[in-house]
Amino acid sequence: MQHNIFQTMRSMKIMDGCRGTQVYAINPSSGTGSGLGEKLFQQLHDHFKAQTLRTKSNRNFQTPNSTPPSEASFSDGSLLPYGLPMTDLLEPKIEPSLMSVDFVETLASVYRRAEERPQFERTEVFLEQCTIFRGLADPKLFRRSLRAARQHATNVHVKVVLAAWLRHERREDELIGSSSMDCSGRNLECPRASLEPGYDPESVFDHCACTRACARDYDSYDGNSEMTLEVDDEQGSISEEEDGDMSFIVGEDEIRCRRFNIASLSRPFKTMLYGEFIESRREKINFSQNCFSVEALTAAEEFSRSQRLSHLEPKVVLELLSLANRFCCEEMKHACDSHLAFLVCDIDDALLLVDYGLEETAYLLVAACLQVFLRELPGSMQSSSVMKIFCSPEGRDRLAMAGHASFVLYYFLSQIAMEEEMRSNTTVMLLERLVECANDGWEKQIAFHQLGVVMLERKEYKDAQHWFELAVEAGHVYSLVGVARAKYKRGHTYSAYKLMNSLISDHKPVGWMYQERSLYCVGKEKQMDLLSATELDPTLSFPYKFRAVSLLEENKIEPAIAEINKVIGFKVSPDCLELRAWFLIAMEDYEGALRDIRAILTLDPNYMMFYGHMHGEHLVELLSPVVQQWCQADCWMQLYDRWSSVDDIGSLAVVHQMLANDPGKSLLRFRQSLLLLRLNCPKAAMRSLRMARNHSSSDHERLVYEGWILYDTGHREEALAKAEESISIQRSFEAYFLKAYALADSNLDSESSKYVIHLLEEALRCPSDGLRKGQALNNLGSVYVDCDKLDLAADCYMNALNIKHTRAHQGLARVYHLKNHRKAAYDEMTKLIEKARSNASAYEKRSEYCDREMAKSDLSMASQLDPLRTYPYRYRAAVLMDDHKEAEAIAELSRAIDFKPDLQLLHLRAAFYDSMSDYFSAVRDCEAGLCLDPNNSEILDLCNKAREHNREQKW
């Protein structure tokens, strides 16, 4: 309805856009080192580099298989058109997030500051938490802090930005049929709730404003409460009977008014009508030269009597807003501002009205327009008009005049721009605006650092060094890595080496320090630095990659594959899989290479192979003719075998091939998401889940996938509602399984456990394949164990094993252990170790069913296979503590905490410190743990106890 009205207003001139995608020219300048030491170091470095390159260029690589490949494998000349990987082209990525030298102290400090501030002043601290958690692997921590920041926000602008950010984190723009202004009942994401100022501590629990006002029209709100209400008939009839004592003349029209009412609108009107001006003595005042229409002045007269806006056309309200602005009528301006804000429904409305809002500094109207732009991201970045407002300095100034230029706005925009295209002009301009809005402290640290990262990507090394140095001056020590890298790129290798040396000397060493220094040295020193980096932080992938490529350069291809397998075994990433695929092509193991490339494309569908020269899909096309082709039935058999052997990467590859044959199969997308979650790739898993939802062929199936999306993003109750709605349409395995899974994710009492058992039994009665039924049987067995029904649990696990659900060995071992059959439990876990490709967890679990020495051996193997598993460190620390080796126990936990600040590790170390009367350290670890999980009652109790002891010690 209102769009027809808006059509009459579309003659406004749209500003030219500023968005550019071209990359700035590469800065060709490179300096030379100064000083005798640096010159000598540089000459040696250049000599070694030249020798290495000469060796590589003259080397004829010998593969283990000397049989010449078939003609088909060389349809484009070679399957390795860009040669083999080289160590000189490998570099570790500089993280674009805040990185701390002492991460535990950083977490504790942020928690303390949040606790010390009043509830309505915590938004900034929670936003800092978001920045810290952005660099961690668990997206749930980031989302939780973002929700807390939105919950504690008080002003409309921050609410609008954070609500849009929450929505963006779920990528709802990728869901077919979803509206950007739909909040699905979530108050923290509600577009209406965001336009209401003030702090509401219960907002997270309330129904959203859309739900509460769904029966009311947009125009039915009171201007004084940011919503315009109709003038009731009684008030209108009284007003019509009142006689005015003055008139405004516009052309030939006369608008009768009451002088007192008009004067009460603002001080300028009061001065004009009751002051020394000639108008104060006139009954009729000519307003023809002020460019306001009769309709606008009539609306002003009505507002002066009722303090409300009746139903008016948008163009009249816009004119009334201009009049209110010119004559400083604050109440009337606020009413117009509110009225117009609630007319903005989509991006067309926003593009039409935003210039009016900026021109008249209408806070709520601009907020409503920004809200639409932000909720449409990243799509709205394609609009030149939108990006002109956000990117240009003039646009930022206009936003600032309207109260809408802030750090949080440009932080959100710049993160999306970096995700879309890090090297684009748009990203640079948004980061420049971010710098302009940043305050001292962490805001300047992240703004300067990210601008340095982007400039480094654009090969503008001098500018990159400048921004990194500013970040260091602001207090971000990790940005020294960027300074060193930029110097290295500009030819100052020895200077970069000295800088990293100084960093290692001045601080407690961290893995990334040695990793970076390894770039600037050669030979044994480089290898020693890489070993130190891995020892301090085994999750860093660069040292594994470098060692693997070094072995390849020595023609040791199988050891090279073994080296890269070490990191792939616990941390799957496209770059490591690419390197292994590269090695396998060199070995002419095309089937293995194709498996890895398909897995890469599952993680990142747009991945470019061979230093960014070839799309992964093209390499699949080249390799497919030289490997055995499977029909869809064969693929199902292959998937069954790989799933049963816990070969998740192999399973991903099979599913990718099946989707190539049947891209619209939502069931396969769902299987894909389950595998990705098992591989700890939550971002890719959510993408697959969204695609499953978009390709679903029925409503009940769509509801199940929507339920899983909600569950995985922390909306458990809504997920249960989706499952129930799906069951009401049609009984299905997946709907019952989802409901049971969501209900089991809590402390179950006996009645709840019975209900979960009932749901899983219902699921098993519905049609499904063996892969999923095996999981349901495994889960059912777990619930039976919790209910102490061990025989029923054993039956479930045996039935799961009969359909090759290999993981059921672990459940059956638990049953044997609870029946005091420890040897049988140990043997059962040994079977799992023998069958599973990924068996770190099996070694860990088997350690519970053997003596101490054998347990140590199993846990050592578990740590070797997957250093991210925390139980082995906790077990070894507990054993050391029992042996009264307190310092060694603390060191064992600290070794893991330094690269994985896990909640359980922090809790255990805090307890150890407390038992040693080191209450200061105990409090610090507790506070760091509470930053990760503020609702953990055990850690909170320990923290309070340690604080009390600490105060007593000081006293």
Coordinates of N, CA and C in Angstrom, one line a residue, residues 22 198 255 260 276 355 359 365 378 436 443 475 501 603 613 688 731 832 884:
Q22 N 38.7 -3.5 -8.0 CA 40.0 -3.7 -8.5 C 41.0 -3.5 -7.3
G198 N 16.6 2.0 25.5 CA 16.6 1.6 26.9 C 17.0 0.2 27.2
I255 N -4.9 28.6 7.1 CA -5.0 27.5 8.1 C -5.1 28.2 9.5
F260 N -1.4 30.0 21.1 CA -0.7 29.4 22.3 C -0.2 28.0 21.9
E276 N 9.3 40.0 20.2 CA 9.3 41.4 19.6 C 9.1 41.4 18.1
D355 N 18.2 9.2 2.7 CA 18.7 10.6 2.5 C 17.9 11.6 3.2
E359 N 19.5 14.0 6.0 CA 19.3 15.5 5.8 C 18.7 16.1 7.0
L365 N 14.5 7.3 12.0 CA 14.4 7.0 10.6 C 15.6 6.4 10.0
P378 N 25.1 -10.0 3.1 CA 26.0 -9.2 2.3 C 25.5 -8.7 1.0
E436 N 38.7 5.5 12.1 CA 38.3 6.8 12.5 C 37.3 6.8 13.8
E443 N 39.9 -1.4 20.7 CA 39.3 -0.9 19.5 C 40.4 -0.5 18.5
G475 N 49.2 -1.4 21.8 CA 49.2 -2.4 22.8 C 49.0 -3.8 22.3
N501 N 63.3 -12.2 17.4 CA 64.2 -12.6 18.5 C 63.9 -11.8 19.8
L603 N 34.4 -28.4 2.1 CA 34.7 -27.4 3.0 C 34.6 -26.0 2.4
H613 N 45.7 -21.1 -8.8 CA 45.7 -21.0 -10.2 C 44.6 -21.9 -10.9
S688 N 26.0 -26.7 4.8 CA 25.3 -27.9 4.2 C 23.9 -28.1 4.8
R731 N 5.0 -38.6 10.7 CA 6.0 -39.3 11.5 C 7.2 -39.6 10.6
L832 N 37.5 -51.4 18.5 CA 37.2 -50.1 17.9 C 38.5 -49.5 17.3
H884 N 52.2 -36.0 44.6 CA 52.7 -34.8 45.3 C 53.8 -34.1 44.4

